[in-house]
PDB file of N, CA and C in Angstrom:
ATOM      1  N   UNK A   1      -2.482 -51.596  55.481  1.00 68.00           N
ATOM      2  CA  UNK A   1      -1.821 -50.909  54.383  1.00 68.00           C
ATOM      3  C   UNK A   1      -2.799 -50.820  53.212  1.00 68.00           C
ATOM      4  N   UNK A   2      -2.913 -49.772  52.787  1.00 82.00           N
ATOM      5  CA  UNK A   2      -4.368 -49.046  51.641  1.00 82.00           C
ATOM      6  C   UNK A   2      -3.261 -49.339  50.153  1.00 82.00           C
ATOM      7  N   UNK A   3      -4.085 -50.026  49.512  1.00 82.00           N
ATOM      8  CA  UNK A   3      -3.342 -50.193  48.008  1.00 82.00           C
ATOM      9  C   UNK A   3      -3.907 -48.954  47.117  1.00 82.00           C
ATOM     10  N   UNK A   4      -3.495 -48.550  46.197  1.00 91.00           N
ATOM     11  CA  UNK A   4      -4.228 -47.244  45.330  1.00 91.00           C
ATOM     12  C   UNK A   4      -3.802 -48.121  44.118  1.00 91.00           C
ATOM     13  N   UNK A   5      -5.007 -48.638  43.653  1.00 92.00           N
ATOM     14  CA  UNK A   5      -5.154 -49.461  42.548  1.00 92.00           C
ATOM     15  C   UNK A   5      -5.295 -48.101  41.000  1.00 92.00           C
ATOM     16  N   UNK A   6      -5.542 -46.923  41.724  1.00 93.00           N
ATOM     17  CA  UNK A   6      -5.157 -45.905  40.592  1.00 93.00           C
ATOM     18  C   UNK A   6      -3.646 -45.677  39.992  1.00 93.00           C
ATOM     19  N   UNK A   7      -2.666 -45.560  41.177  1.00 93.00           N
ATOM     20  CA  UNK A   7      -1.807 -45.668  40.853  1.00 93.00           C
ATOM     21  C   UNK A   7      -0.827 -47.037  40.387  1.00 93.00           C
ATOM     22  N   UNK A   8      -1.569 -48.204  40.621  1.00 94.00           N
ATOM     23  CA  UNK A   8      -0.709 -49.343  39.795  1.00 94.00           C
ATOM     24  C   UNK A   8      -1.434 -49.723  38.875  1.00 94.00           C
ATOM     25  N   UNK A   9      -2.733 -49.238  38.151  1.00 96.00           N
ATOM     26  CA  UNK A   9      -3.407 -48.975  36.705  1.00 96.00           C
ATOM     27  C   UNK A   9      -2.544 -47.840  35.958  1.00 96.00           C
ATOM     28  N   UNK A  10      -1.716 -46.522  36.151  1.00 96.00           N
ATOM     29  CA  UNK A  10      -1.424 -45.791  35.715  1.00 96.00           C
ATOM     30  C   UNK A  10       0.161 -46.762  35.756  1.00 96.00           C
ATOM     31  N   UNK A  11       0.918 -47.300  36.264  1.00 96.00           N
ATOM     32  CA  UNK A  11       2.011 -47.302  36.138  1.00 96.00           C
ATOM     33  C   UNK A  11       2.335 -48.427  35.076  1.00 96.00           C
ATOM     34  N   UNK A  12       0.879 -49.492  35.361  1.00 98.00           N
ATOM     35  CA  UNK A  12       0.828 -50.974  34.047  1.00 98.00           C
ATOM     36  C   UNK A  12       0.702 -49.928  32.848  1.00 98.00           C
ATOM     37  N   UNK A  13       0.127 -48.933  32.420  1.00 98.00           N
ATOM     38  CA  UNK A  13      -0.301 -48.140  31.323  1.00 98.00           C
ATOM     39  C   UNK A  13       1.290 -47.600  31.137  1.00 98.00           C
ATOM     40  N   UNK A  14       2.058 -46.796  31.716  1.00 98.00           N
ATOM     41  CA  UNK A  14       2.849 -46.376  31.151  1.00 98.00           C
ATOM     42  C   UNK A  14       4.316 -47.183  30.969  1.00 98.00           C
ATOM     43  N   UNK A  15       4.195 -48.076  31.827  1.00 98.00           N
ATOM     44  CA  UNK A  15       5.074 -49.532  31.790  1.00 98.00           C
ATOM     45  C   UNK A  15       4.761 -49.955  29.627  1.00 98.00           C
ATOM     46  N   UNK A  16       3.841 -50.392  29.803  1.00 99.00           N
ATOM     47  CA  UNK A  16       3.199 -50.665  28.356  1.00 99.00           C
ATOM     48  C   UNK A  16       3.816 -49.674  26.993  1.00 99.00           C
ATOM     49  N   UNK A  17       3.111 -48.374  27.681  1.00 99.00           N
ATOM     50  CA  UNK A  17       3.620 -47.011  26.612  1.00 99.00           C
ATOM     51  C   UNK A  17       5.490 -47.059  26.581  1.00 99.00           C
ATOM     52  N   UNK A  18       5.765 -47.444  27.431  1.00 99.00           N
ATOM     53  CA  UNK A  18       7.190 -46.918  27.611  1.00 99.00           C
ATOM     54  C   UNK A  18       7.905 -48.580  26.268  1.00 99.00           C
ATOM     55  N   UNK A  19       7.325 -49.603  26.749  1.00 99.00           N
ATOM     56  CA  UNK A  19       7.667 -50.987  25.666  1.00 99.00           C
ATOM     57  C   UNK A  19       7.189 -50.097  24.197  1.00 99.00           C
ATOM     58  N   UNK A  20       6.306 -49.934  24.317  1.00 99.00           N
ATOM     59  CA  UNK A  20       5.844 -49.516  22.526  1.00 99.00           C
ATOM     60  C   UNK A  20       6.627 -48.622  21.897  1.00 99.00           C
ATOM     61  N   UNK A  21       6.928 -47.270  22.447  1.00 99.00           N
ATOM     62  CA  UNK A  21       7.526 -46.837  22.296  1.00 99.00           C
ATOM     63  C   UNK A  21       9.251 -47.465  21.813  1.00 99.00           C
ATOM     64  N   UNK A  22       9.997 -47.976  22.459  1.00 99.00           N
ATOM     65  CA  UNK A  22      10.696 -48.418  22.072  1.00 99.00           C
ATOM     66  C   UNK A  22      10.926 -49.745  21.272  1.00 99.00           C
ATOM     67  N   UNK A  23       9.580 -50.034  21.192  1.00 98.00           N
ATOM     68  CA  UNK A  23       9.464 -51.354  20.136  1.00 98.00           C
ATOM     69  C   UNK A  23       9.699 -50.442  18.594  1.00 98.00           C
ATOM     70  N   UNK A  24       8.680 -49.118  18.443  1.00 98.00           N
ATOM     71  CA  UNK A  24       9.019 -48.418  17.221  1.00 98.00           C
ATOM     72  C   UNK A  24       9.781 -47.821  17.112  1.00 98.00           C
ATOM     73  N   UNK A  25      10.880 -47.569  17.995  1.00 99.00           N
ATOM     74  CA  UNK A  25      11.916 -46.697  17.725  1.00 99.00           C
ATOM     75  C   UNK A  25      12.647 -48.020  16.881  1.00 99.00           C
ATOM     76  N   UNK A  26      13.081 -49.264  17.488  1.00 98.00           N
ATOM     77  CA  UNK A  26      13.694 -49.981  17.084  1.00 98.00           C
ATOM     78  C   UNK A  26      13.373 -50.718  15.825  1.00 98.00           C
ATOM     79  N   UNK A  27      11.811 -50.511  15.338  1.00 98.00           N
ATOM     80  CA  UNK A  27      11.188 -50.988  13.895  1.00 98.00           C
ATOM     81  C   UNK A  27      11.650 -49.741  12.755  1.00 98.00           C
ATOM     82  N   UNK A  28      11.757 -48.745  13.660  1.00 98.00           N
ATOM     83  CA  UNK A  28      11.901 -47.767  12.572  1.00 98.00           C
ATOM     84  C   UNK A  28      13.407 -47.567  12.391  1.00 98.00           C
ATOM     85  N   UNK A  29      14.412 -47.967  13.220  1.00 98.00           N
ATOM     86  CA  UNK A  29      15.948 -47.579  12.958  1.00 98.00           C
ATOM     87  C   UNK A  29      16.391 -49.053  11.917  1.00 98.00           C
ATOM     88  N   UNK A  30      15.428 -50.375  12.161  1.00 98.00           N
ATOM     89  CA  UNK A  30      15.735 -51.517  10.933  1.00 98.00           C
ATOM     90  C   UNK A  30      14.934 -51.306   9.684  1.00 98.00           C
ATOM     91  N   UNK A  31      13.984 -50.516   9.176  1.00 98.00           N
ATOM     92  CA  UNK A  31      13.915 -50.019   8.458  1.00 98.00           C
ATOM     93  C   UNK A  31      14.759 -49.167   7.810  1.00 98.00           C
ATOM     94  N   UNK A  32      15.682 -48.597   8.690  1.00 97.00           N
ATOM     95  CA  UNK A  32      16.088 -46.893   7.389  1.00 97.00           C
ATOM     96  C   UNK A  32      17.177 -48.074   7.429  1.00 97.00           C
ATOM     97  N   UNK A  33      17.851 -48.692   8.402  1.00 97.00           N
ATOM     98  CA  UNK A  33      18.945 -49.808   7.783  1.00 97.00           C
ATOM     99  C   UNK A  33      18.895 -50.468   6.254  1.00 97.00           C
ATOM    100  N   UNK A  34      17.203 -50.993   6.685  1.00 97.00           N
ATOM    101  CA  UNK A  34      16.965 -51.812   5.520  1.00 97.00           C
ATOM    102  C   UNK A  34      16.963 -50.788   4.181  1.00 97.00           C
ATOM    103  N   UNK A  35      16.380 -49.549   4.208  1.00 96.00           N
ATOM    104  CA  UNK A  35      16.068 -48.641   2.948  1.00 96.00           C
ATOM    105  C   UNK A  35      17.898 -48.044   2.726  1.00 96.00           C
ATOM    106  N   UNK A  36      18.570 -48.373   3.470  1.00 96.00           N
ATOM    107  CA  UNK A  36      19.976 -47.902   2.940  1.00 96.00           C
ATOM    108  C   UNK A  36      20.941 -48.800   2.359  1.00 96.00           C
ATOM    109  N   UNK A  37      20.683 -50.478   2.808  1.00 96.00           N
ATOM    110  CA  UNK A  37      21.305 -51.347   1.927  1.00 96.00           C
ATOM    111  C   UNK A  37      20.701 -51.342   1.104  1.00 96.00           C
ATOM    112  N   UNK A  38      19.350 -51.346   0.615  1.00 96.00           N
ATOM    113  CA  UNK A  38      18.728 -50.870  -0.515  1.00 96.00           C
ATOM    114  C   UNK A  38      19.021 -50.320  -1.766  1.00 96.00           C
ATOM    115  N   UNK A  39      19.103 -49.116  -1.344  1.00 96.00           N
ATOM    116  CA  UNK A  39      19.450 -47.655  -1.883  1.00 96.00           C
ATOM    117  C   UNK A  39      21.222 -48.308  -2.420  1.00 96.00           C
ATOM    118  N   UNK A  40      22.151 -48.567  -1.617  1.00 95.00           N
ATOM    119  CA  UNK A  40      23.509 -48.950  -1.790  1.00 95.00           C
ATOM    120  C   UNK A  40      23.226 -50.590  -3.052  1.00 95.00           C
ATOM    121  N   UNK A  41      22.385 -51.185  -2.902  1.00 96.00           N
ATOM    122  CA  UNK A  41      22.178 -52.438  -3.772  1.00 96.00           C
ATOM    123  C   UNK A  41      21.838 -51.400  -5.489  1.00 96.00           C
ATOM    124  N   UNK A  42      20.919 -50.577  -5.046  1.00 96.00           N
ATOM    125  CA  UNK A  42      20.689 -50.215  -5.988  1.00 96.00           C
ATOM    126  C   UNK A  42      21.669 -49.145  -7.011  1.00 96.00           C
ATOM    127  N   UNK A  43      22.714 -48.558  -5.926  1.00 95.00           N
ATOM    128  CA  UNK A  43      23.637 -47.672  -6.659  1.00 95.00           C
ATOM    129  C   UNK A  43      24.383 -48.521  -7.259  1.00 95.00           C
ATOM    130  N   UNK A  44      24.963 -50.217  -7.032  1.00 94.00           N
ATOM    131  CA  UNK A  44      25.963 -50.602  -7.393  1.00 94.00           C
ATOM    132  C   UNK A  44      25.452 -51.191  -8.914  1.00 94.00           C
ATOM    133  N   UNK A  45      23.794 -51.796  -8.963  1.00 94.00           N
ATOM    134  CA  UNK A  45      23.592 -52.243 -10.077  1.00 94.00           C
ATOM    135  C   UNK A  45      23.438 -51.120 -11.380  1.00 94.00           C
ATOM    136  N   UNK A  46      22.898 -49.740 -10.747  1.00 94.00           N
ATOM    137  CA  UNK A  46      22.762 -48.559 -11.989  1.00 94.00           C
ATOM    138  C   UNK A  46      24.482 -48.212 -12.357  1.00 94.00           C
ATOM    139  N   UNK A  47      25.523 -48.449 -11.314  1.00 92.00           N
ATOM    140  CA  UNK A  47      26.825 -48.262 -12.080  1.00 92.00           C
ATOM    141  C   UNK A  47      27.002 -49.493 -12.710  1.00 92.00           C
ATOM    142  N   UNK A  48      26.348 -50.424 -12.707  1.00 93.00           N
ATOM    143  CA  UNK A  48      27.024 -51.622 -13.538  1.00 93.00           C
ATOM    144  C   UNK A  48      26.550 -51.379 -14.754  1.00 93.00           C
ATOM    145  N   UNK A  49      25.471 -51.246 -14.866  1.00 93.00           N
ATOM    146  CA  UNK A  49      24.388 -50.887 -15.961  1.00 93.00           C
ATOM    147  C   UNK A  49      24.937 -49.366 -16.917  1.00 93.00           C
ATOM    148  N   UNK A  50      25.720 -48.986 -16.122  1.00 92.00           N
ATOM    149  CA  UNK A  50      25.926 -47.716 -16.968  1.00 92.00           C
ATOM    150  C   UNK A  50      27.562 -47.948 -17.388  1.00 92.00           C
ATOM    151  N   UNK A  51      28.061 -48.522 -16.883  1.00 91.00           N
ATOM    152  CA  UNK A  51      29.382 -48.553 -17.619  1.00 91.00           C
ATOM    153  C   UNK A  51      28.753 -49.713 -18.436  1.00 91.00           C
ATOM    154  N   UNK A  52      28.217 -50.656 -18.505  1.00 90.00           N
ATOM    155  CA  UNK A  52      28.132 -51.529 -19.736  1.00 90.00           C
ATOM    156  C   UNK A  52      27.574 -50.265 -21.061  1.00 90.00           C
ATOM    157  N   UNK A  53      26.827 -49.502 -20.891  1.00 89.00           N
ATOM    158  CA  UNK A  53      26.342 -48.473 -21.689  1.00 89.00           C
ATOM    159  C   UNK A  53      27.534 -47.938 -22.153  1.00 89.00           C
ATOM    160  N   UNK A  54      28.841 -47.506 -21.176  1.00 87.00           N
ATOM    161  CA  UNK A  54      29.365 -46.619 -21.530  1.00 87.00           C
ATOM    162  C   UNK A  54      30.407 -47.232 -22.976  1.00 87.00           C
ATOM    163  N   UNK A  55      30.688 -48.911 -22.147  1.00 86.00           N
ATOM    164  CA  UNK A  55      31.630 -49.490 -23.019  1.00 86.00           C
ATOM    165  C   UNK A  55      30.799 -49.757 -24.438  1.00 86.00           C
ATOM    166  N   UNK A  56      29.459 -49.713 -24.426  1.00 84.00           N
ATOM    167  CA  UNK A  56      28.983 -50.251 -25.888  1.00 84.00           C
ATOM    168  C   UNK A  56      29.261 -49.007 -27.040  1.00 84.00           C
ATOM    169  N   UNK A  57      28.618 -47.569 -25.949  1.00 81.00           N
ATOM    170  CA  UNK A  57      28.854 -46.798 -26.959  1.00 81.00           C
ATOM    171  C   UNK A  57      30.401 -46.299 -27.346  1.00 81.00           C
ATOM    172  N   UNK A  58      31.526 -46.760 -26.349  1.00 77.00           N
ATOM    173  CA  UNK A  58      32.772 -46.872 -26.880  1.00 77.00           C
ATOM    174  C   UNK A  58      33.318 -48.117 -28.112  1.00 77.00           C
ATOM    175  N   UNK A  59      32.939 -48.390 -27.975  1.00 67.00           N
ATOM    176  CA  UNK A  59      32.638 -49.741 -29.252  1.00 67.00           C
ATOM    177  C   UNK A  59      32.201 -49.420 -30.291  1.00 67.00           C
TER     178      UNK A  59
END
């Protein structure tokens, strides 16, 4: 039985490509997670910040 060491060099290579690939899909979907609690941290402190504004200049 003839081994074709071409074809189990090509399949370790795309075995590999196929992990990376989904290593960055999954770095990049906890990122936009992370940039949207973010973004939401940051909307709640500019409304805090702006109604204290609003009540001073009601004062």
């Amino acid at each position: 039985m003839e081994i074709n060491y071409g074809s189990i060099i090509a399949l370790v290579i795309n075995l590999v490509l196929i992990f990376l690939i989904i290593k960055t899909i999954f770095k990049a979907i906890q990122s936009l997670k992370y940039f949207i609690n973010r973004n939401k941290e940051m909307d709640k402190k500019l409304d805090i910040i702006m109604s204290k504004l609003e009540n001073k200049q009601n004062n």
